[in-house]
Amino acid sequence: MRTEARIFDLVTAFCFVAAIAYGVLSHEPVGTVAISLTGGLTLIVGTYLRFVARRIEQRPEDNVDAEVSDGAGELGFFSPGSYWPFGLALAAAFTGVALAFFNVWMIVIGVVIVLISVGGLLFEYHVGPDHH
């Protein structure tokens, strides 16, 4: 993960340097803002990868002396499946359409559905093999 974080750090640095150069040479604010925002997005991904790299052990693909058999076994933690993100996306899309057409009754319904979906996503309980 550290390698991926470094790649994103390099892209972030490039984007910010390019944004400065573009802003100075072109005097065009929209492109400068777009390149700066691209740098910000790559900074977010790089920071996330660096944070995850600190929390997990070194992966076999990061070790130069690793064997193929080192990659056997459990691969890591994966979140359990949930339908709440899909419901939240639908509710957000509905609310966006309601805002675009400025139908107040649809906006109210959309916001209520968004809040219900966020609550469901935050407070869902998964019954796994450990819980009976």
mmCIF file of N, CA and C in Angstrom:
data_model
loop_
_atom_site.group_PDB
_atom_site.id
_atom_site.type_symbol
_atom_site.label_atom_id
_atom_site.label_comp_id
_atom_site.label_asym_id
_atom_site.label_seq_id
_atom_site.Cartn_x
_atom_site.Cartn_y
_atom_site.Cartn_z
ATOM 1 N N MET A 1 0.809 -1.197 0.000
ATOM 2 C CA MET A 1 0.000 0.000 0.000
ATOM 3 C C MET A 1 0.855 1.266 0.000
ATOM 4 N N ARG A 2 2.036 1.171 0.551
ATOM 5 C CA ARG A 2 2.880 2.358 0.588
ATOM 6 C C ARG A 2 3.287 2.780 -0.818
ATOM 7 N N THR A 3 3.503 1.808 -1.693
ATOM 8 C CA THR A 3 3.867 2.125 -3.069
ATOM 9 C C THR A 3 2.741 2.869 -3.766
ATOM 10 N N GLU A 4 1.519 2.385 -3.581
ATOM 11 C CA GLU A 4 0.375 3.059 -4.194
ATOM 12 C C GLU A 4 0.210 4.469 -3.633
ATOM 13 N N ALA A 5 0.433 4.629 -2.328
ATOM 14 C CA ALA A 5 0.326 5.955 -1.710
ATOM 15 C C ALA A 5 1.376 6.899 -2.305
ATOM 16 N N ARG A 6 2.589 6.398 -2.532
ATOM 17 C CA ARG A 6 3.636 7.237 -3.123
ATOM 18 C C ARG A 6 3.281 7.640 -4.553
ATOM 19 N N ILE A 7 2.692 6.724 -5.302
ATOM 20 C CA ILE A 7 2.272 7.061 -6.666
ATOM 21 C C ILE A 7 1.254 8.192 -6.637
ATOM 22 N N PHE A 8 0.278 8.092 -5.757
ATOM 23 C CA PHE A 8 -0.721 9.163 -5.658
ATOM 24 C C PHE A 8 -0.097 10.455 -5.153
ATOM 25 N N ASP A 9 0.906 10.364 -4.280
ATOM 26 C CA ASP A 9 1.592 11.574 -3.820
ATOM 27 C C ASP A 9 2.305 12.268 -4.979
ATOM 28 N N LEU A 10 2.919 11.485 -5.855
ATOM 29 C CA LEU A 10 3.585 12.062 -7.024
ATOM 30 C C LEU A 10 2.576 12.720 -7.967
ATOM 31 N N VAL A 11 1.442 12.063 -8.183
ATOM 32 C CA VAL A 11 0.406 12.650 -9.036
ATOM 33 C C VAL A 11 -0.140 13.928 -8.396
ATOM 34 N N THR A 12 -0.297 13.923 -7.065
ATOM 35 C CA THR A 12 -0.765 15.119 -6.360
ATOM 36 C C THR A 12 0.207 16.270 -6.551
ATOM 37 N N ALA A 13 1.494 16.009 -6.355
ATOM 38 C CA ALA A 13 2.506 17.057 -6.528
ATOM 39 C C ALA A 13 2.498 17.575 -7.961
ATOM 40 N N PHE A 14 2.394 16.665 -8.924
ATOM 41 C CA PHE A 14 2.348 17.083 -10.326
ATOM 42 C C PHE A 14 1.142 17.976 -10.589
ATOM 43 N N CYS A 15 -0.011 17.593 -10.079
ATOM 44 C CA CYS A 15 -1.226 18.379 -10.314
ATOM 45 C C CYS A 15 -1.109 19.773 -9.723
ATOM 46 N N PHE A 16 -0.576 19.891 -8.519
ATOM 47 C CA PHE A 16 -0.455 21.205 -7.904
ATOM 48 C C PHE A 16 0.578 22.080 -8.623
ATOM 49 N N VAL A 17 1.694 21.484 -9.037
ATOM 50 C CA VAL A 17 2.686 22.243 -9.807
ATOM 51 C C VAL A 17 2.098 22.647 -11.157
ATOM 52 N N ALA A 18 1.383 21.723 -11.802
ATOM 53 C CA ALA A 18 0.763 22.034 -13.089
ATOM 54 C C ALA A 18 -0.297 23.117 -12.932
ATOM 55 N N ALA A 19 -1.052 23.090 -11.830
ATOM 56 C CA ALA A 19 -2.072 24.120 -11.602
ATOM 57 C C ALA A 19 -1.429 25.489 -11.441
ATOM 58 N N ILE A 20 -0.324 25.555 -10.727
ATOM 59 C CA ILE A 20 0.368 26.834 -10.551
ATOM 60 C C ILE A 20 0.899 27.328 -11.894
ATOM 61 N N ALA A 21 1.560 26.437 -12.632
ATOM 62 C CA ALA A 21 2.100 26.825 -13.936
ATOM 63 C C ALA A 21 0.981 27.233 -14.893
ATOM 64 N N TYR A 22 -0.102 26.486 -14.904
ATOM 65 C CA TYR A 22 -1.231 26.799 -15.777
ATOM 66 C C TYR A 22 -1.852 28.137 -15.411
ATOM 67 N N GLY A 23 -2.022 28.375 -14.115
ATOM 68 C CA GLY A 23 -2.601 29.640 -13.680
ATOM 69 C C GLY A 23 -1.739 30.840 -14.037
ATOM 70 N N VAL A 24 -0.416 30.692 -13.890
ATOM 71 C CA VAL A 24 0.489 31.799 -14.190
ATOM 72 C C VAL A 24 0.557 32.054 -15.698
ATOM 73 N N LEU A 25 0.613 30.980 -16.481
ATOM 74 C CA LEU A 25 0.804 31.149 -17.919
ATOM 75 C C LEU A 25 -0.481 31.451 -18.683
ATOM 76 N N SER A 26 -1.604 30.958 -18.218
ATOM 77 C CA SER A 26 -2.829 31.127 -19.001
ATOM 78 C C SER A 26 -3.757 32.212 -18.469
ATOM 79 N N HIS A 27 -3.651 32.544 -17.202
ATOM 80 C CA HIS A 27 -4.550 33.521 -16.559
ATOM 81 C C HIS A 27 -6.010 33.110 -16.720
ATOM 82 N N GLU A 28 -6.251 31.816 -16.697
ATOM 83 C CA GLU A 28 -7.609 31.284 -16.880
ATOM 84 C C GLU A 28 -7.990 30.548 -15.604
ATOM 85 N N PRO A 29 -8.946 31.071 -14.829
ATOM 86 C CA PRO A 29 -9.208 30.528 -13.489
ATOM 87 C C PRO A 29 -9.896 29.155 -13.479
ATOM 88 N N VAL A 30 -10.722 28.860 -14.455
ATOM 89 C CA VAL A 30 -11.489 27.607 -14.407
ATOM 90 C C VAL A 30 -10.565 26.395 -14.533
ATOM 91 N N GLY A 31 -9.640 26.447 -15.465
ATOM 92 C CA GLY A 31 -8.697 25.342 -15.620
ATOM 93 C C GLY A 31 -7.790 25.190 -14.412
ATOM 94 N N THR A 32 -7.388 26.310 -13.831
ATOM 95 C CA THR A 32 -6.546 26.272 -12.638
ATOM 96 C C THR A 32 -7.279 25.608 -11.478
ATOM 97 N N VAL A 33 -8.536 25.968 -11.312
ATOM 98 C CA VAL A 33 -9.338 25.357 -10.249
ATOM 99 C C VAL A 33 -9.539 23.872 -10.526
ATOM 100 N N ALA A 34 -9.796 23.497 -11.765
ATOM 101 C CA ALA A 34 -10.018 22.087 -12.105
ATOM 102 C C ALA A 34 -8.772 21.247 -11.831
ATOM 103 N N ILE A 35 -7.617 21.752 -12.217
ATOM 104 C CA ILE A 35 -6.378 20.998 -11.965
ATOM 105 C C ILE A 35 -6.089 20.940 -10.466
ATOM 106 N N SER A 36 -6.371 22.019 -9.750
ATOM 107 C CA SER A 36 -6.166 22.021 -8.292
ATOM 108 C C SER A 36 -7.096 21.015 -7.607
ATOM 109 N N LEU A 37 -8.348 20.954 -8.055
ATOM 110 C CA LEU A 37 -9.283 19.981 -7.480
ATOM 111 C C LEU A 37 -8.865 18.546 -7.795
ATOM 112 N N THR A 38 -8.312 18.329 -8.976
ATOM 113 C CA THR A 38 -7.787 17.004 -9.307
ATOM 114 C C THR A 38 -6.660 16.634 -8.355
ATOM 115 N N GLY A 39 -5.788 17.587 -8.077
ATOM 116 C CA GLY A 39 -4.733 17.351 -7.094
ATOM 117 C C GLY A 39 -5.292 17.056 -5.717
ATOM 118 N N GLY A 40 -6.363 17.755 -5.341
ATOM 119 C CA GLY A 40 -7.003 17.491 -4.049
ATOM 120 C C GLY A 40 -7.596 16.095 -3.975
ATOM 121 N N LEU A 41 -8.209 15.650 -5.065
ATOM 122 C CA LEU A 41 -8.781 14.302 -5.073
ATOM 123 C C LEU A 41 -7.698 13.234 -4.970
ATOM 124 N N THR A 42 -6.578 13.422 -5.690
ATOM 125 C CA THR A 42 -5.499 12.443 -5.582
ATOM 126 C C THR A 42 -4.863 12.483 -4.198
ATOM 127 N N LEU A 43 -4.878 13.652 -3.558
ATOM 128 C CA LEU A 43 -4.378 13.753 -2.183
ATOM 129 C C LEU A 43 -5.255 12.949 -1.231
ATOM 130 N N ILE A 44 -6.564 12.993 -1.436
ATOM 131 C CA ILE A 44 -7.478 12.221 -0.586
ATOM 132 C C ILE A 44 -7.203 10.727 -0.724
ATOM 133 N N VAL A 45 -7.064 10.249 -1.958
ATOM 134 C CA VAL A 45 -6.826 8.815 -2.178
ATOM 135 C C VAL A 45 -5.470 8.412 -1.608
ATOM 136 N N GLY A 46 -4.439 9.214 -1.840
ATOM 137 C CA GLY A 46 -3.113 8.908 -1.302
ATOM 138 C C GLY A 46 -3.089 8.878 0.217
ATOM 139 N N THR A 47 -3.801 9.798 0.843
ATOM 140 C CA THR A 47 -3.878 9.821 2.309
ATOM 141 C C THR A 47 -4.594 8.582 2.826
ATOM 142 N N TYR A 48 -5.673 8.192 2.163
ATOM 143 C CA TYR A 48 -6.390 6.975 2.567
ATOM 144 C C TYR A 48 -5.486 5.748 2.450
ATOM 145 N N LEU A 49 -4.763 5.628 1.347
ATOM 146 C CA LEU A 49 -3.881 4.471 1.173
ATOM 147 C C LEU A 49 -2.768 4.459 2.213
ATOM 148 N N ARG A 50 -2.231 5.631 2.541
ATOM 149 C CA ARG A 50 -1.195 5.701 3.568
ATOM 150 C C ARG A 50 -1.754 5.303 4.931
ATOM 151 N N PHE A 51 -2.977 5.725 5.239
ATOM 152 C CA PHE A 51 -3.627 5.374 6.499
ATOM 153 C C PHE A 51 -3.858 3.870 6.585
ATOM 154 N N VAL A 52 -4.332 3.267 5.522
ATOM 155 C CA VAL A 52 -4.577 1.824 5.512
ATOM 156 C C VAL A 52 -3.260 1.059 5.597
ATOM 157 N N ALA A 53 -2.209 1.564 4.952
ATOM 158 C CA ALA A 53 -0.914 0.887 4.983
ATOM 159 C C ALA A 53 -0.364 0.802 6.398
ATOM 160 N N ARG A 54 -0.666 1.796 7.232
ATOM 161 C CA ARG A 54 -0.199 1.754 8.622
ATOM 162 C C ARG A 54 -0.962 0.736 9.455
ATOM 163 N N ARG A 55 -2.187 0.437 9.060
ATOM 164 C CA ARG A 55 -3.038 -0.448 9.854
ATOM 165 C C ARG A 55 -2.883 -1.923 9.502
ATOM 166 N N ILE A 56 -2.334 -2.242 8.348
ATOM 167 C CA ILE A 56 -2.230 -3.646 7.935
ATOM 168 C C ILE A 56 -0.767 -4.048 7.858
ATOM 169 N N GLU A 57 -0.566 -5.347 7.861
ATOM 170 C CA GLU A 57 0.793 -5.874 7.728
ATOM 171 C C GLU A 57 1.271 -5.694 6.291
ATOM 172 N N GLN A 58 2.584 -5.861 6.111
ATOM 173 C CA GLN A 58 3.126 -5.768 4.766
ATOM 174 C C GLN A 58 2.573 -6.910 3.913
ATOM 175 N N ARG A 59 2.126 -6.568 2.719
ATOM 176 C CA ARG A 59 1.557 -7.566 1.827
ATOM 177 C C ARG A 59 2.666 -8.324 1.115
ATOM 178 N N PRO A 60 2.407 -9.569 0.701
ATOM 179 C CA PRO A 60 3.432 -10.321 -0.025
ATOM 180 C C PRO A 60 3.899 -9.617 -1.298
ATOM 181 N N GLU A 61 3.005 -8.943 -1.997
ATOM 182 C CA GLU A 61 3.416 -8.264 -3.232
ATOM 183 C C GLU A 61 4.294 -7.047 -2.972
ATOM 184 N N ASP A 62 4.360 -6.579 -1.720
ATOM 185 C CA ASP A 62 5.246 -5.472 -1.372
ATOM 186 C C ASP A 62 6.632 -5.954 -0.948
ATOM 187 N N ASN A 63 6.766 -7.248 -0.725
ATOM 188 C CA ASN A 63 8.030 -7.834 -0.282
ATOM 189 C C ASN A 63 8.787 -8.376 -1.486
ATOM 190 N N VAL A 64 10.015 -7.911 -1.676
ATOM 191 C CA VAL A 64 10.824 -8.349 -2.817
ATOM 192 C C VAL A 64 11.177 -9.834 -2.710
ATOM 193 N N ASP A 65 11.364 -10.351 -1.497
ATOM 194 C CA ASP A 65 11.779 -11.743 -1.290
ATOM 195 C C ASP A 65 10.605 -12.690 -1.071
ATOM 196 N N ALA A 66 9.391 -12.280 -1.362
ATOM 197 C CA ALA A 66 8.214 -13.111 -1.094
ATOM 198 C C ALA A 66 8.106 -14.263 -2.095
ATOM 199 N N GLU A 67 7.535 -15.337 -1.618
ATOM 200 C CA GLU A 67 7.236 -16.499 -2.455
ATOM 201 C C GLU A 67 5.751 -16.474 -2.795
ATOM 202 N N VAL A 68 5.353 -17.268 -3.786
ATOM 203 C CA VAL A 68 3.947 -17.341 -4.180
ATOM 204 C C VAL A 68 3.100 -17.851 -3.025
ATOM 205 N N SER A 69 3.632 -18.787 -2.255
ATOM 206 C CA SER A 69 2.876 -19.363 -1.144
ATOM 207 C C SER A 69 2.620 -18.353 -0.020
ATOM 208 N N ASP A 70 3.370 -17.255 0.009
ATOM 209 C CA ASP A 70 3.143 -16.235 1.035
ATOM 210 C C ASP A 70 1.801 -15.546 0.862
ATOM 211 N N GLY A 71 1.242 -15.599 -0.337
ATOM 212 C CA GLY A 71 -0.036 -14.965 -0.589
ATOM 213 C C GLY A 71 -1.227 -15.844 -0.271
ATOM 214 N N ALA A 72 -0.999 -17.068 0.210
ATOM 215 C CA ALA A 72 -2.100 -17.979 0.519
ATOM 216 C C ALA A 72 -2.760 -17.586 1.834
ATOM 217 N N GLY A 73 -4.009 -17.982 1.988
ATOM 218 C CA GLY A 73 -4.711 -17.750 3.237
ATOM 219 C C GLY A 73 -5.645 -16.557 3.159
ATOM 220 N N GLU A 74 -5.981 -16.039 4.334
ATOM 221 C CA GLU A 74 -6.930 -14.938 4.425
ATOM 222 C C GLU A 74 -6.341 -13.675 3.806
ATOM 223 N N LEU A 75 -7.138 -12.984 3.008
ATOM 224 C CA LEU A 75 -6.642 -11.822 2.284
ATOM 225 C C LEU A 75 -6.845 -10.510 3.029
ATOM 226 N N GLY A 76 -7.716 -10.476 3.995
ATOM 227 C CA GLY A 76 -7.938 -9.243 4.728
ATOM 228 C C GLY A 76 -9.380 -9.101 5.141
ATOM 229 N N PHE A 77 -9.718 -7.911 5.588
ATOM 230 C CA PHE A 77 -11.069 -7.639 6.065
ATOM 231 C C PHE A 77 -11.881 -6.988 4.953
ATOM 232 N N PHE A 78 -13.046 -7.526 4.708
ATOM 233 C CA PHE A 78 -13.960 -6.948 3.733
ATOM 234 C C PHE A 78 -15.291 -6.696 4.421
ATOM 235 N N SER A 79 -15.864 -5.545 4.165
ATOM 236 C CA SER A 79 -17.126 -5.195 4.801
ATOM 237 C C SER A 79 -18.229 -6.139 4.351
ATOM 238 N N PRO A 80 -19.155 -6.458 5.236
ATOM 239 C CA PRO A 80 -20.279 -7.300 4.837
ATOM 240 C C PRO A 80 -21.180 -6.550 3.869
ATOM 241 N N GLY A 81 -21.940 -7.295 3.101
ATOM 242 C CA GLY A 81 -22.826 -6.675 2.124
ATOM 243 C C GLY A 81 -23.956 -5.901 2.776
ATOM 244 N N SER A 82 -24.414 -4.868 2.093
ATOM 245 C CA SER A 82 -25.497 -4.047 2.610
ATOM 246 C C SER A 82 -26.249 -3.427 1.442
ATOM 247 N N TYR A 83 -27.561 -3.281 1.613
ATOM 248 C CA TYR A 83 -28.375 -2.623 0.599
ATOM 249 C C TYR A 83 -28.564 -1.135 0.886
ATOM 250 N N TRP A 84 -28.140 -0.667 2.043
ATOM 251 C CA TRP A 84 -28.339 0.727 2.410
ATOM 252 C C TRP A 84 -27.625 1.711 1.493
ATOM 253 N N PRO A 85 -26.392 1.459 1.033
ATOM 254 C CA PRO A 85 -25.769 2.421 0.112
ATOM 255 C C PRO A 85 -26.563 2.600 -1.185
ATOM 256 N N PHE A 86 -27.152 1.523 -1.686
ATOM 257 C CA PHE A 86 -27.974 1.612 -2.892
ATOM 258 C C PHE A 86 -29.216 2.456 -2.624
ATOM 259 N N GLY A 87 -29.856 2.226 -1.487
ATOM 260 C CA GLY A 87 -31.025 3.023 -1.122
ATOM 261 C C GLY A 87 -30.676 4.483 -0.924
ATOM 262 N N LEU A 88 -29.504 4.739 -0.340
ATOM 263 C CA LEU A 88 -29.064 6.109 -0.139
ATOM 264 C C LEU A 88 -28.797 6.797 -1.475
ATOM 265 N N ALA A 89 -28.200 6.075 -2.416
ATOM 266 C CA ALA A 89 -27.948 6.637 -3.742
ATOM 267 C C ALA A 89 -29.259 6.966 -4.452
ATOM 268 N N LEU A 90 -30.239 6.061 -4.352
ATOM 269 C CA LEU A 90 -31.543 6.337 -4.966
ATOM 270 C C LEU A 90 -32.214 7.547 -4.319
ATOM 271 N N ALA A 91 -32.143 7.628 -3.010
ATOM 272 C CA ALA A 91 -32.747 8.756 -2.304
ATOM 273 C C ALA A 91 -32.056 10.064 -2.671
ATOM 274 N N ALA A 92 -30.731 10.040 -2.785
ATOM 275 C CA ALA A 92 -29.994 11.252 -3.161
ATOM 276 C C ALA A 92 -30.329 11.654 -4.596
ATOM 277 N N ALA A 93 -30.454 10.670 -5.493
ATOM 278 C CA ALA A 93 -30.833 10.981 -6.870
ATOM 279 C C ALA A 93 -32.237 11.573 -6.926
ATOM 280 N N PHE A 94 -33.154 10.997 -6.175
ATOM 281 C CA PHE A 94 -34.528 11.523 -6.117
ATOM 282 C C PHE A 94 -34.544 12.949 -5.602
ATOM 283 N N THR A 95 -33.759 13.204 -4.552
ATOM 284 C CA THR A 95 -33.689 14.546 -3.981
ATOM 285 C C THR A 95 -33.046 15.522 -4.962
ATOM 286 N N GLY A 96 -32.049 15.058 -5.694
ATOM 287 C CA GLY A 96 -31.417 15.916 -6.706
ATOM 288 C C GLY A 96 -32.379 16.304 -7.811
ATOM 289 N N VAL A 97 -33.179 15.355 -8.267
ATOM 290 C CA VAL A 97 -34.185 15.668 -9.288
ATOM 291 C C VAL A 97 -35.223 16.627 -8.720
ATOM 292 N N ALA A 98 -35.608 16.397 -7.477
ATOM 293 C CA ALA A 98 -36.576 17.296 -6.841
ATOM 294 C C ALA A 98 -36.018 18.710 -6.725
ATOM 295 N N LEU A 99 -34.743 18.837 -6.388
ATOM 296 C CA LEU A 99 -34.125 20.158 -6.313
ATOM 297 C C LEU A 99 -34.008 20.798 -7.689
ATOM 298 N N ALA A 100 -33.713 19.989 -8.708
ATOM 299 C CA ALA A 100 -33.577 20.529 -10.059
ATOM 300 C C ALA A 100 -34.891 21.129 -10.550
ATOM 301 N N PHE A 101 -36.001 20.481 -10.253
ATOM 302 C CA PHE A 101 -37.313 20.983 -10.662
ATOM 303 C C PHE A 101 -37.975 21.838 -9.584
ATOM 304 N N PHE A 102 -37.353 21.942 -8.442
ATOM 305 C CA PHE A 102 -37.807 22.704 -7.277
ATOM 306 C C PHE A 102 -39.269 22.408 -6.926
ATOM 307 N N ASN A 103 -39.547 21.127 -6.791
ATOM 308 C CA ASN A 103 -40.834 20.681 -6.265
ATOM 309 C C ASN A 103 -40.660 20.483 -4.760
ATOM 310 N N VAL A 104 -41.225 21.374 -3.979
ATOM 311 C CA VAL A 104 -40.986 21.382 -2.535
ATOM 312 C C VAL A 104 -41.454 20.083 -1.889
ATOM 313 N N TRP A 105 -42.601 19.574 -2.288
ATOM 314 C CA TRP A 105 -43.101 18.341 -1.683
ATOM 315 C C TRP A 105 -42.174 17.163 -1.976
ATOM 316 N N MET A 106 -41.575 17.141 -3.194
ATOM 317 C CA MET A 106 -40.620 16.070 -3.513
ATOM 318 C C MET A 106 -39.317 16.247 -2.734
ATOM 319 N N ILE A 107 -38.912 17.498 -2.533
ATOM 320 C CA ILE A 107 -37.691 17.762 -1.763
ATOM 321 C C ILE A 107 -37.862 17.266 -0.334
ATOM 322 N N VAL A 108 -39.021 17.540 0.257
ATOM 323 C CA VAL A 108 -39.280 17.104 1.636
ATOM 324 C C VAL A 108 -39.251 15.570 1.711
ATOM 325 N N ILE A 109 -39.934 14.912 0.792
ATOM 326 C CA ILE A 109 -39.935 13.441 0.777
ATOM 327 C C ILE A 109 -38.525 12.907 0.559
ATOM 328 N N GLY A 110 -37.786 13.511 -0.367
ATOM 329 C CA GLY A 110 -36.422 13.064 -0.641
ATOM 330 C C GLY A 110 -35.497 13.204 0.549
ATOM 331 N N VAL A 111 -35.593 14.336 1.247
ATOM 332 C CA VAL A 111 -34.747 14.556 2.420
ATOM 333 C C VAL A 111 -35.093 13.557 3.522
ATOM 334 N N VAL A 112 -36.370 13.283 3.696
ATOM 335 C CA VAL A 112 -36.776 12.291 4.707
ATOM 336 C C VAL A 112 -36.223 10.908 4.348
ATOM 337 N N ILE A 113 -36.307 10.537 3.082
ATOM 338 C CA ILE A 113 -35.791 9.229 2.656
ATOM 339 C C ILE A 113 -34.271 9.185 2.794
ATOM 340 N N VAL A 114 -33.588 10.295 2.479
ATOM 341 C CA VAL A 114 -32.129 10.350 2.665
ATOM 342 C C VAL A 114 -31.778 10.158 4.140
ATOM 343 N N LEU A 115 -32.486 10.830 5.031
ATOM 344 C CA LEU A 115 -32.206 10.699 6.464
ATOM 345 C C LEU A 115 -32.473 9.284 6.964
ATOM 346 N N ILE A 116 -33.546 8.662 6.481
ATOM 347 C CA ILE A 116 -33.831 7.271 6.860
ATOM 348 C C ILE A 116 -32.725 6.354 6.356
ATOM 349 N N SER A 117 -32.269 6.580 5.127
ATOM 350 C CA SER A 117 -31.205 5.740 4.554
ATOM 351 C C SER A 117 -29.892 5.923 5.295
ATOM 352 N N VAL A 118 -29.571 7.155 5.652
ATOM 353 C CA VAL A 118 -28.337 7.400 6.413
ATOM 354 C C VAL A 118 -28.423 6.722 7.780
ATOM 355 N N GLY A 119 -29.582 6.838 8.424
ATOM 356 C CA GLY A 119 -29.761 6.159 9.712
ATOM 357 C C GLY A 119 -29.649 4.653 9.580
ATOM 358 N N GLY A 120 -30.232 4.090 8.536
ATOM 359 C CA GLY A 120 -30.123 2.649 8.315
ATOM 360 C C GLY A 120 -28.698 2.217 8.057
ATOM 361 N N LEU A 121 -27.958 3.031 7.302
ATOM 362 C CA LEU A 121 -26.567 2.708 7.003
ATOM 363 C C LEU A 121 -25.701 2.786 8.256
ATOM 364 N N LEU A 122 -25.936 3.791 9.085
ATOM 365 C CA LEU A 122 -25.116 3.967 10.284
ATOM 366 C C LEU A 122 -25.418 2.952 11.378
ATOM 367 N N PHE A 123 -26.684 2.562 11.493
ATOM 368 C CA PHE A 123 -27.076 1.731 12.625
ATOM 369 C C PHE A 123 -27.464 0.307 12.249
ATOM 370 N N GLU A 124 -27.058 -0.145 11.047
ATOM 371 C CA GLU A 124 -27.414 -1.509 10.674
ATOM 372 C C GLU A 124 -26.635 -2.505 11.538
ATOM 373 N N TYR A 125 -27.221 -3.648 11.734
ATOM 374 C CA TYR A 125 -26.613 -4.681 12.560
ATOM 375 C C TYR A 125 -26.534 -5.946 11.735
ATOM 376 N N HIS A 126 -25.325 -6.491 11.618
ATOM 377 C CA HIS A 126 -25.132 -7.718 10.854
ATOM 378 C C HIS A 126 -25.026 -8.904 11.794
ATOM 379 N N VAL A 127 -25.809 -9.909 11.528
ATOM 380 C CA VAL A 127 -25.740 -11.139 12.304
ATOM 381 C C VAL A 127 -24.828 -12.078 11.543
ATOM 382 N N GLY A 128 -23.683 -12.343 12.101
ATOM 383 C CA GLY A 128 -22.703 -13.209 11.460
ATOM 384 C C GLY A 128 -22.591 -14.532 12.198
ATOM 385 N N PRO A 129 -21.572 -15.300 11.859
ATOM 386 C CA PRO A 129 -21.389 -16.599 12.514
ATOM 387 C C PRO A 129 -21.076 -16.472 14.001
ATOM 388 N N ASP A 130 -20.571 -15.304 14.458
ATOM 389 C CA ASP A 130 -20.229 -15.144 15.874
ATOM 390 C C ASP A 130 -21.468 -14.828 16.723
ATOM 391 N N HIS A 131 -22.493 -14.225 16.103
ATOM 392 C CA HIS A 131 -23.664 -13.789 16.837
ATOM 393 C C HIS A 131 -24.814 -14.760 16.622
ATOM 394 N N HIS A 132 -25.486 -15.100 17.705
ATOM 395 C CA HIS A 132 -26.636 -16.041 17.600
ATOM 396 C C HIS A 132 -27.861 -15.397 18.142
#
